[in-house]
Short mmCIF file of C-alpha atoms in Angstrom, two decimals:
data_model
loop_
_atom_site.label_atom_id
_atom_site.label_comp_id
_atom_site.label_asym_id
_atom_site.label_seq_id
_atom_site.Cartn_x
_atom_site.Cartn_y
_atom_site.Cartn_z
CA MET A 11 9.06 42.34 42.69
CA TYR A 12 5.76 42.14 44.54
CA GLY A 13 7.10 42.48 48.05
CA GLY A 14 5.83 39.03 49.06
CA ARG A 15 2.21 40.22 48.95
CA ALA A 16 -0.55 38.17 47.33
CA LEU A 17 -2.04 39.99 44.34
CA PHE A 18 -5.47 38.37 44.49
CA ARG A 19 -7.89 36.72 46.87
CA TYR A 20 -10.42 34.10 45.87
CA ASP A 21 -13.22 35.89 47.72
CA GLU A 22 -12.89 38.97 45.53
CA PRO A 23 -15.14 39.44 42.45
CA MET A 24 -14.61 36.90 39.66
CA THR A 25 -12.43 39.05 37.38
CA PHE A 26 -9.21 37.28 36.47
CA VAL A 27 -6.77 39.09 34.25
CA SER A 28 -4.18 36.33 34.11
CA GLU A 29 -3.33 32.73 34.87
CA LEU A 30 -1.20 34.02 37.75
CA GLU A 31 -4.16 35.63 39.52
CA LEU A 32 -6.21 32.49 39.05
CA ALA A 33 -3.41 30.30 40.41
CA GLN A 34 -3.16 32.51 43.48
CA ALA A 35 -6.89 32.26 44.06
CA LEU A 36 -6.84 28.47 43.76
CA ILE A 37 -3.94 28.19 46.22
CA GLN A 38 -5.86 30.27 48.76
CA ILE A 39 -8.70 27.72 48.83
CA PRO A 40 -7.82 24.72 51.05
CA SER A 41 -8.50 21.51 49.11
CA PRO A 42 -7.04 18.43 50.76
CA SER A 43 -8.16 15.16 49.20
CA ARG A 44 -11.83 14.36 49.90
CA LYS A 45 -12.48 18.03 50.74
CA GLU A 46 -12.39 19.61 47.29
CA SER A 47 -16.00 20.76 46.92
CA GLN A 48 -15.24 24.44 47.63
CA VAL A 49 -12.45 24.69 45.08
CA MET A 50 -14.46 22.74 42.49
CA THR A 51 -17.48 25.02 42.87
CA PHE A 52 -15.11 27.95 42.47
CA MET A 53 -13.66 26.37 39.32
CA LEU A 54 -17.13 26.20 37.78
CA GLU A 55 -17.42 29.95 38.25
CA VAL A 56 -14.04 30.34 36.55
CA PHE A 57 -15.25 28.33 33.56
CA LYS A 58 -18.37 30.49 33.43
CA SER A 59 -16.36 33.71 33.49
CA LEU A 60 -14.19 32.42 30.61
CA GLY A 61 -17.19 31.58 28.46
CA PHE A 62 -17.11 27.78 28.34
CA ASP A 63 -20.15 26.28 26.59
CA ASP A 64 -20.81 23.39 29.00
CA ILE A 65 -19.98 23.62 32.69
CA TYR A 66 -20.74 20.94 35.27
CA LEU A 67 -19.65 18.84 38.23
CA ASP A 68 -19.59 15.14 37.40
CA LYS A 69 -20.57 12.33 39.76
CA ALA A 70 -17.05 12.11 41.21
CA GLY A 71 -17.00 15.83 41.98
CA ASP A 72 -14.72 16.83 39.08
CA ALA A 73 -15.18 20.32 37.61
CA VAL A 74 -15.58 20.10 33.82
CA GLY A 75 -15.63 22.93 31.29
CA VAL A 76 -16.16 22.26 27.58
CA PHE A 77 -15.89 24.34 24.41
CA ARG A 78 -17.67 22.87 21.39
CA ARG A 79 -16.48 24.22 18.05
CA GLY A 80 -17.77 21.85 15.39
CA ASP A 81 -16.02 18.84 13.90
CA GLY A 82 -12.53 17.96 15.00
CA PRO A 83 -10.68 16.09 17.72
CA HIS A 84 -11.59 16.03 21.38
CA VAL A 85 -8.60 17.54 23.17
CA MET A 86 -8.59 17.47 26.97
CA LEU A 87 -6.48 19.57 29.32
CA ASN A 88 -6.37 17.83 32.70
CA GLY A 89 -5.10 18.46 36.21
CA HIS A 90 -6.07 17.76 39.81
CA LEU A 91 -7.01 20.32 42.44
CA ASP A 92 -6.67 18.20 45.56
CA THR A 93 -3.50 18.60 47.58
CA VAL A 94 -1.59 16.83 50.30
CA ALA A 95 -1.63 18.24 53.83
CA LEU A 96 0.07 21.56 54.56
CA GLY A 97 2.74 20.00 56.77
CA ASP A 98 4.57 22.07 59.36
CA GLU A 99 3.26 25.56 58.58
CA GLY A 100 6.15 27.11 60.53
CA ALA A 101 8.64 25.53 58.12
CA TRP A 102 7.25 27.40 55.10
CA GLN A 103 9.11 30.45 53.80
CA GLU A 104 5.71 31.92 52.88
CA PRO A 105 2.34 30.88 54.39
CA PRO A 106 1.13 27.78 52.55
CA LEU A 107 -2.32 29.20 51.70
CA SER A 108 -1.13 32.72 50.87
CA GLY A 109 -0.45 32.54 47.16
CA ASN A 110 2.32 35.04 47.85
CA ILE A 111 4.89 35.98 45.23
CA LYS A 112 8.47 36.36 46.34
CA ASP A 113 11.73 36.41 44.37
CA GLY A 114 9.88 35.56 41.17
CA ASN A 115 8.16 32.49 42.62
CA LEU A 116 4.52 31.78 43.45
CA TRP A 117 4.33 30.08 46.85
CA GLY A 118 1.86 27.75 48.47
CA ARG A 119 0.47 24.27 48.76
CA GLY A 120 -0.63 23.24 45.28
CA SER A 121 1.47 25.85 43.49
CA VAL A 122 3.47 23.10 41.78
CA ASP A 123 1.19 20.13 42.39
CA MET A 124 -0.77 21.36 40.52
CA LYS A 125 -3.09 24.34 40.73
CA SER A 126 -0.84 26.56 38.62
CA ALA A 127 -1.11 24.18 35.68
CA VAL A 128 -4.92 24.08 35.96
CA ALA A 129 -5.01 27.90 35.96
CA CYS A 130 -2.83 27.98 32.84
CA MET A 131 -5.04 25.38 31.15
CA ALA A 132 -8.26 27.31 31.75
CA PHE A 133 -6.83 30.43 30.13
CA ALA A 134 -5.11 28.45 27.36
CA ALA A 135 -8.42 26.84 26.39
CA ARG A 136 -10.01 30.29 26.04
CA ASP A 137 -6.98 31.47 24.04
CA ALA A 138 -7.14 28.48 21.69
CA VAL A 139 -10.83 28.99 20.98
CA ASP A 140 -10.27 32.69 20.33
CA LYS A 141 -7.56 31.71 17.82
CA GLY A 142 -9.75 29.33 15.84
CA PHE A 143 -9.68 25.91 17.54
CA GLN A 144 -11.95 23.41 15.80
CA GLY A 145 -13.33 20.39 17.64
CA THR A 146 -14.17 19.73 21.28
CA LEU A 147 -11.90 21.20 23.92
CA SER A 148 -12.39 20.29 27.58
CA VAL A 149 -10.65 21.29 30.78
CA THR A 150 -11.11 18.79 33.60
CA ALA A 151 -10.09 19.58 37.18
CA VAL A 152 -10.26 16.30 39.08
CA VAL A 153 -10.52 15.15 42.68
CA GLN A 154 -8.54 12.69 44.82
CA GLU A 155 -5.50 12.24 42.57
CA GLU A 156 -3.30 12.14 45.66
CA ILE A 157 -5.13 9.16 47.18
CA GLY A 158 -5.90 6.87 44.27
CA GLY A 159 -7.37 8.89 41.42
CA LEU A 160 -11.13 8.69 41.92
CA GLY A 161 -11.82 11.65 39.63
CA ALA A 162 -9.66 10.49 36.74
CA ARG A 163 -10.86 6.91 37.10
CA TYR A 164 -14.41 8.18 36.70
CA LEU A 165 -13.48 10.21 33.62
CA GLY A 166 -11.76 7.15 32.17
CA ASP A 167 -14.96 5.14 32.54
CA THR A 168 -17.39 7.79 31.27
CA MET A 169 -15.71 9.98 28.63
CA LYS A 170 -13.97 9.54 25.27
CA THR A 171 -11.17 11.78 24.05
CA ASP A 172 -8.43 11.68 21.41
CA VAL A 173 -5.60 13.22 23.39
CA VAL A 174 -5.04 14.43 26.95
CA ILE A 175 -2.49 17.02 27.97
CA LEU A 176 -1.70 16.29 31.61
CA GLY A 177 -0.25 19.24 33.52
CA GLU A 178 1.63 17.50 36.34
CA PRO A 179 4.87 19.39 37.08
CA SER A 180 7.65 18.56 34.64
CA ASN A 181 9.94 21.61 34.75
CA LEU A 182 8.62 22.36 31.24
CA ASN A 183 9.80 18.99 29.88
CA LEU A 184 7.67 16.73 27.69
CA MET A 185 6.66 13.70 29.77
CA LEU A 186 5.74 10.39 28.18
CA GLY A 187 4.57 8.36 31.17
CA HIS A 188 5.68 6.65 34.34
CA ARG A 189 5.89 3.31 36.10
CA GLY A 190 2.89 1.69 37.74
CA ARG A 191 2.47 1.00 41.42
CA LEU A 192 0.95 -1.58 43.72
CA ASP A 193 1.18 -2.49 47.38
CA VAL A 194 2.20 -5.98 48.43
CA GLU A 195 1.45 -7.18 51.93
CA VAL A 196 3.67 -9.98 53.22
CA GLN A 197 2.67 -12.04 56.26
CA ILE A 198 5.45 -14.21 57.65
CA PRO A 199 4.50 -16.83 60.25
CA GLY A 200 6.54 -17.68 63.33
CA LYS A 201 5.89 -19.29 66.69
CA ILE A 202 5.28 -17.43 69.94
CA ALA A 203 7.38 -18.28 73.01
CA HIS A 204 8.69 -16.56 76.13
CA ALA A 205 11.70 -14.39 75.22
CA ALA A 206 13.64 -15.89 78.14
CA LYS A 207 13.48 -19.29 76.43
CA SER A 208 13.43 -18.18 72.81
CA GLU A 209 14.51 -21.59 71.49
CA LEU A 210 10.97 -22.79 72.09
CA GLY A 211 9.68 -20.34 69.51
CA ASP A 212 10.34 -19.39 65.90
CA ASN A 213 11.15 -15.69 65.71
CA ALA A 214 9.25 -14.13 62.81
CA ILE A 215 11.52 -11.07 62.85
CA TYR A 216 14.55 -13.20 61.96
CA LYS A 217 12.58 -14.79 59.15
CA ALA A 218 11.50 -11.35 57.98
CA THR A 219 15.10 -10.12 57.89
CA GLU A 220 16.11 -13.18 55.87
CA PHE A 221 13.36 -12.39 53.39
CA LEU A 222 14.41 -8.74 53.19
CA GLU A 223 18.03 -9.64 52.53
CA LYS A 224 16.97 -11.88 49.64
CA LEU A 225 14.64 -9.12 48.41
CA ARG A 226 17.55 -6.67 48.32
CA HIS A 227 19.30 -8.83 45.72
CA LEU A 228 16.23 -9.86 43.72
CA GLU A 229 16.61 -9.35 39.98
CA LEU A 230 13.71 -7.38 38.53
CA PRO A 231 12.57 -6.68 34.95
CA LYS A 232 14.10 -3.74 33.09
CA SER A 233 12.80 -1.73 30.16
CA GLY A 234 14.06 1.25 28.16
CA ILE A 235 12.91 4.73 29.09
CA LEU A 236 11.08 3.60 32.23
CA GLY A 237 14.22 1.99 33.61
CA GLY A 238 12.84 -1.05 35.36
CA SER A 239 10.62 -2.36 38.12
CA SER A 240 11.63 -1.72 41.72
CA VAL A 241 10.52 -2.84 45.15
CA THR A 242 10.96 -0.98 48.44
CA PRO A 243 10.07 -2.27 51.94
CA THR A 244 8.24 0.53 53.73
CA LEU A 245 6.90 -1.00 56.96
CA LEU A 246 7.78 -3.94 59.23
CA THR A 247 5.43 -4.87 62.07
CA SER A 248 5.73 -7.80 64.46
CA TYR A 249 3.04 -9.46 66.58
CA PRO A 250 2.12 -9.44 69.39
CA ARG A 251 2.76 -5.70 69.51
CA ASP A 252 2.06 -5.03 73.20
CA SER A 253 4.65 -7.32 74.80
CA TYR A 254 8.43 -6.91 74.79
CA ASN A 255 9.19 -10.29 76.36
CA VAL A 256 7.53 -12.48 73.72
CA VAL A 257 9.10 -14.10 70.67
CA PRO A 258 7.09 -12.68 67.72
CA GLY A 259 4.74 -15.21 66.18
CA ARG A 260 4.15 -13.16 63.06
CA ALA A 261 5.79 -10.39 61.07
CA ASP A 262 4.07 -8.26 58.43
CA ILE A 263 5.97 -6.36 55.77
CA ASN A 264 4.57 -3.76 53.39
CA LEU A 265 6.23 -3.41 50.01
CA ASP A 266 5.94 -0.52 47.54
CA TYR A 267 6.34 -2.16 44.13
CA ARG A 268 6.81 -0.04 40.98
CA THR A 269 6.07 -1.76 37.69
CA ILE A 270 6.90 -1.47 34.01
CA PRO A 271 4.67 -2.69 31.18
CA GLY A 272 4.53 -6.49 31.13
CA ASP A 273 5.34 -6.91 34.82
CA GLU A 274 1.91 -8.12 35.88
CA PRO A 275 0.64 -8.71 39.45
CA GLU A 276 0.65 -12.49 39.06
CA ASP A 277 4.28 -12.33 37.87
CA ILE A 278 5.22 -10.24 40.88
CA LEU A 279 3.69 -12.64 43.38
CA ALA A 280 5.34 -15.61 41.66
CA ARG A 281 8.69 -13.82 41.84
CA LEU A 282 8.37 -13.02 45.55
CA GLN A 283 6.97 -16.30 46.89
CA PRO A 284 10.21 -18.34 46.63
CA LEU A 285 11.97 -15.79 48.84
CA ALA A 286 9.74 -16.85 51.77
CA PRO A 287 7.84 -20.07 50.94
CA GLU A 288 5.87 -20.04 54.21
CA ALA A 289 4.75 -16.44 53.79
CA THR A 290 1.43 -15.20 52.46
CA PHE A 291 1.60 -12.50 49.77
CA THR A 292 -1.43 -10.37 48.94
CA ILE A 293 -2.16 -7.28 46.86
CA PRO A 294 -4.77 -5.28 48.80
CA THR A 295 -7.46 -3.08 47.30
CA ASN A 296 -9.15 -0.07 48.78
CA GLU A 297 -12.37 1.80 48.17
CA LEU A 298 -12.35 5.36 46.89
CA VAL A 299 -15.42 7.35 47.91
CA SER A 300 -16.59 10.71 46.59
CA GLU A 301 -16.97 13.59 49.05
CA ASP A 302 -20.75 13.25 48.99
CA GLY A 303 -20.51 9.47 49.49
CA LEU A 304 -22.56 8.67 46.37
CA LEU A 305 -19.76 7.26 44.18
CA LYS A 306 -17.59 4.35 45.28
CA VAL A 307 -14.77 2.86 43.19
CA GLU A 308 -12.51 -0.04 44.08
CA ALA A 309 -8.85 0.73 43.50
CA GLY A 310 -5.48 -0.65 44.43
CA ILE A 311 -3.29 -1.12 41.38
CA MET A 312 -1.97 1.74 39.27
CA SER A 313 -0.91 0.50 35.86
CA PRO A 314 2.22 1.84 34.19
CA TYR A 315 1.72 4.22 31.29
CA LEU A 316 3.96 4.97 28.32
CA ALA A 317 2.76 7.11 25.44
CA PRO A 318 3.32 5.48 22.03
CA GLY A 319 6.36 7.20 20.58
CA GLU A 320 5.12 6.89 16.99
CA SER A 321 1.76 8.52 17.75
CA LYS A 322 0.98 11.74 15.86
CA TYR A 323 0.07 13.28 19.22
CA VAL A 324 3.53 12.59 20.63
CA THR A 325 5.39 13.75 17.53
CA THR A 326 3.27 16.92 17.42
CA ALA A 327 3.99 17.58 21.10
CA ARG A 328 7.72 17.19 20.49
CA GLN A 329 7.68 19.69 17.65
CA VAL A 330 5.42 22.28 19.30
CA ILE A 331 7.16 22.22 22.69
CA ARG A 332 10.66 22.28 21.22
CA GLU A 333 9.88 25.21 18.89
CA ASN A 334 8.04 27.28 21.47
CA LEU A 335 10.47 26.85 24.35
CA GLN A 336 13.28 28.25 22.23
CA PRO A 337 12.13 31.91 22.32
CA TYR A 338 12.09 31.72 26.12
CA GLY A 339 15.61 30.36 26.22
CA VAL A 340 14.44 27.09 27.81
CA PRO A 341 16.11 23.89 26.54
CA TYR A 342 13.87 21.08 25.32
CA GLY A 343 13.76 17.94 27.45
CA GLU A 344 11.87 14.67 27.16
CA ARG A 345 11.56 12.05 29.90
CA THR A 346 9.17 10.19 32.19
CA TRP A 347 7.87 11.04 35.64
CA TRP A 348 9.44 9.17 38.56
CA PHE A 349 6.10 9.25 40.44
CA GLY A 350 2.61 8.09 39.56
CA THR A 351 -0.08 10.26 37.97
CA ASP A 352 -3.61 9.96 36.62
CA ALA A 353 -2.27 9.13 33.14
CA PRO A 354 -3.20 5.40 33.14
CA HIS A 355 -6.75 6.20 34.27
CA LEU A 356 -7.16 8.88 31.60
CA ALA A 357 -5.77 6.58 28.92
CA LYS A 358 -8.86 4.40 29.38
CA MET A 359 -10.75 7.07 27.42
CA GLY A 360 -8.93 5.82 24.33
CA ALA A 361 -6.62 8.82 24.50
CA VAL A 362 -2.91 9.31 24.10
CA VAL A 363 -1.70 11.14 27.22
CA VAL A 364 1.23 13.56 27.01
CA GLY A 365 2.56 15.47 29.98
CA PHE A 366 3.80 19.04 30.29
CA GLY A 367 3.66 21.28 33.32
CA PRO A 368 5.20 24.27 35.08
CA GLY A 369 7.45 23.91 38.11
CA ASP A 370 9.95 21.47 39.57
CA GLU A 371 8.27 18.23 40.62
CA GLU A 372 10.83 17.70 43.38
CA LEU A 373 9.21 20.55 45.32
CA ALA A 374 5.80 18.84 45.36
CA HIS A 375 4.56 17.68 48.78
CA THR A 376 7.27 19.72 50.55
CA THR A 377 7.23 22.89 52.64
CA LYS A 378 9.35 24.49 49.88
CA GLU A 379 6.59 24.22 47.28
CA CYS A 380 6.68 27.12 44.83
CA VAL A 381 6.71 27.65 41.07
CA PRO A 382 8.49 30.28 38.95
CA VAL A 383 6.00 32.90 37.80
CA GLU A 384 7.65 32.81 34.37
CA HIS A 385 6.76 29.11 34.07
CA LEU A 386 3.07 30.00 34.20
CA ARG A 387 3.35 32.37 31.25
CA ILE A 388 5.29 29.78 29.26
CA ALA A 389 2.88 26.96 30.12
CA ARG A 390 -0.19 28.96 29.09
CA ASP A 391 1.45 29.84 25.77
CA ILE A 392 2.53 26.28 24.98
CA TYR A 393 -0.78 24.71 26.06
CA THR A 394 -2.52 27.09 23.66
CA LYS A 395 -0.23 26.29 20.75
CA LEU A 396 -0.32 22.56 21.42
CA VAL A 397 -4.14 22.51 21.46
CA LEU A 398 -4.23 24.45 18.17
CA ALA A 399 -1.66 22.11 16.62
CA TYR A 400 -3.75 19.07 17.55
CA SER A 401 -6.84 20.69 16.07
CA LYS A 402 -5.04 21.46 12.81
CA ALA A 403 -3.21 18.15 12.51
CA VAL A 404 -6.35 16.03 12.91
CA SER A 405 -8.57 18.30 10.82
CA ASN A 406 -6.14 18.09 7.89
CA GLU A 407 -6.10 14.27 7.81
#
């Protein structure tokens, strides 16, 4: 339709006609995690051009735009603008920072995950206010979601909202949450010896493989819509690492553990310890630092999140999304994400978090990342109607 050519460049004058042009502009600005300042400054100009009442960068570096329209709920539209690395640029069908449109799809790093959703949200907020929204309506574009959620963690500690609409890709399905995640580091002791007389040692690799075999058959908690907890070994390292003729005296294993509500860190460690009684099990933490170095947050565990099914915000989302997908010929779907998001951090604001976003999440982080242009039009429309429905539902209580 458009011959593969980008329609807009971010360095052109700030005149956006549509969510599509804005999404293209955002894609054209490189914004890997910890290097989002350029795209966030640009987003402030977007908020200004759309007439937001309050516009600012918070201490984490998040771009925040707020409409204030009297009494009513605080509804937040949220998405992140950091991206993973571009990957092998030669493997892309279209250049990853082009924002090109080809065969009805918008291409580029961040097109699905998740600059398109943020573009739709900015326009939807303006649309909702123009159509009579009452209350406080904010759009928050956050930093560092891909590496621990610094931006959303800061929002969770400093803001209060009633409901958050999270725009992570969902293929236009309603999303109600996801499992949590934590890293577990396992250190298995052995005894070093010369490999030519291995019986003098205690090979930590053998002990590690015994542990892994037991881990494969470990029974884990299960729960409804989230399925159940899971554990995946992702790295095995033996020591010493620089000698091939030495019986390893230690083996370290990294585990990716996905949790459901009620499966707490202390339960996890207690479940794993009997599989290797001599081993040491730890859950590491890491420090998230803002781009300017002024904000530091300790992180490590991502809690699971599941929206309360009986909440008025969930039932309203079901009704609005179902009714408004129908004219587009898109079937209604409801599920949970299989990956982690900022939802648990945002829920600390006292909010119910519901998810809905354009694009197929399986394309995120790949060199095939693109989003159907039609999804952007649908997402903007449904975000607008969902925001208005929340305003009306709460105001009428």
